[in-house]
Amino acid sequence: MFGAVFAVSLVALSLPVSLRRAKVGEMVGDGADETLRRRIRAQGNFIEYVALGIISLGLVEAHAVPAWIVVAIGATLASGRLLHAIGMLGGSAPVRGFGMLLTYAALLVAAGWLIMDAAF
């Protein structure tokens, strides 16, 4: 389910990039267009963190942890990525920062679970 949500989210972040590129006529780079730059970074940041997040989430699930833990990690990651994108696109540093904290928390909890499971 989280994979599907993240795939739809990536399209939702990518479409505005494509539309802005067409509008400003800049197919590579950002052409010093601040709106395009923000959209590109929101999309790029999403890709950078969700890739490892979804892999970690899958590994946690494969270790047969209780379903609520997988859902909690996935929901935290999804919430973090949503808030980060909202903050990035809207220019709100506090919202963006809180989104990053949630993202870090999801990754660290998944990593911690995997490390503990491997060690014991």
XYZ file of C-alpha atoms in Angstrom:
120
model
C 0.000 0.000 0.000
C 2.764 2.448 0.860
C 4.488 1.744 -2.437
C 1.316 2.741 -4.274
C 0.910 5.895 -2.188
C 4.510 6.902 -2.822
C 4.204 6.203 -6.559
C 1.124 8.432 -6.839
C 2.855 11.067 -4.719
C 5.869 11.078 -7.018
C 3.627 11.656 -10.037
C 1.875 14.457 -8.118
C 5.262 16.105 -7.509
C 6.580 15.418 -11.028
C 3.662 16.743 -13.053
C 4.051 20.338 -11.805
C 7.756 20.179 -12.692
C 6.910 19.121 -16.238
C 4.209 21.767 -16.583
C 6.510 24.509 -15.301
C 9.306 23.382 -17.621
C 6.927 23.672 -20.571
C 5.716 27.089 -19.414
C 9.182 28.619 -18.996
C 10.780 26.682 -21.867
C 13.523 25.185 -19.697
C 13.903 21.466 -20.351
C 17.203 21.008 -18.462
C 18.091 22.735 -15.201
C 15.950 25.418 -13.635
C 16.810 28.441 -15.788
C 16.976 30.592 -12.632
C 13.188 30.201 -12.266
C 12.515 30.095 -8.516
C 9.202 28.256 -8.871
C 10.780 25.594 -11.066
C 13.725 25.288 -8.666
C 11.422 24.679 -5.698
C 9.405 22.109 -7.618
C 12.529 20.292 -8.779
C 13.947 20.156 -5.247
C 10.654 19.015 -3.717
C 10.534 16.204 -6.281
C 14.223 15.358 -5.930
C 14.157 15.336 -2.159
C 11.138 13.045 -2.235
C 12.963 10.594 -4.499
C 16.130 10.729 -2.412
C 14.438 9.809 0.856
C 11.539 7.621 -0.256
C 13.793 5.228 -2.173
C 15.707 4.157 0.934
C 12.603 4.521 3.095
C 10.544 2.073 1.049
C 13.440 -0.410 0.890
C 13.878 -0.174 4.664
C 10.150 -0.540 5.183
C 10.116 -3.659 3.013
C 13.037 -5.141 4.927
C 11.329 -4.451 8.248
C 8.178 -6.125 6.952
C 10.210 -9.105 5.690
C 11.536 -9.586 9.237
C 7.998 -10.469 10.308
C 7.523 -7.576 12.718
C 4.017 -6.808 13.921
C 1.969 -5.098 11.208
C 1.361 -2.024 13.365
C 5.103 -1.288 13.381
C 5.279 -1.416 9.585
C 2.219 0.838 9.357
C 3.627 3.260 11.948
C 6.967 3.561 10.129
C 5.260 3.917 6.747
C 2.765 6.481 8.022
C 5.548 8.483 9.649
C 7.555 8.448 6.429
C 4.515 9.388 4.332
C 3.563 12.205 6.720
C 7.114 13.493 6.732
C 7.351 13.518 2.960
C 3.953 15.237 2.634
C 4.847 17.954 5.129
C 8.262 18.468 3.570
C 6.733 18.907 0.106
C 4.100 21.323 1.429
C 6.779 23.329 3.225
C 9.115 23.280 0.241
C 6.511 24.346 -2.283
C 4.896 26.880 0.033
C 8.101 28.364 1.385
C 7.414 27.383 5.004
C 10.648 26.407 6.735
C 8.929 25.154 9.939
C 6.616 22.799 8.012
C 9.494 21.641 5.848
C 11.673 21.077 8.911
C 9.005 19.104 10.749
C 8.592 16.971 7.638
C 12.304 16.237 7.657
C 12.197 15.293 11.352
C 9.421 12.798 10.676
C 11.360 11.413 7.719
C 14.499 11.017 9.836
C 12.473 9.348 12.580
C 10.990 6.799 10.162
C 14.394 5.950 8.705
C 16.056 5.690 12.109
C 13.320 3.500 13.585
C 13.478 1.175 10.575
C 17.266 1.056 10.759
C 17.204 0.469 14.497
C 14.735 -2.367 14.127
C 16.848 -4.001 11.422
C 20.051 -3.621 13.451
C 18.446 -5.068 16.592
C 16.971 -7.942 14.636
C 20.338 -8.735 13.034
C 22.198 -8.507 16.350
C 19.854 -10.734 18.340
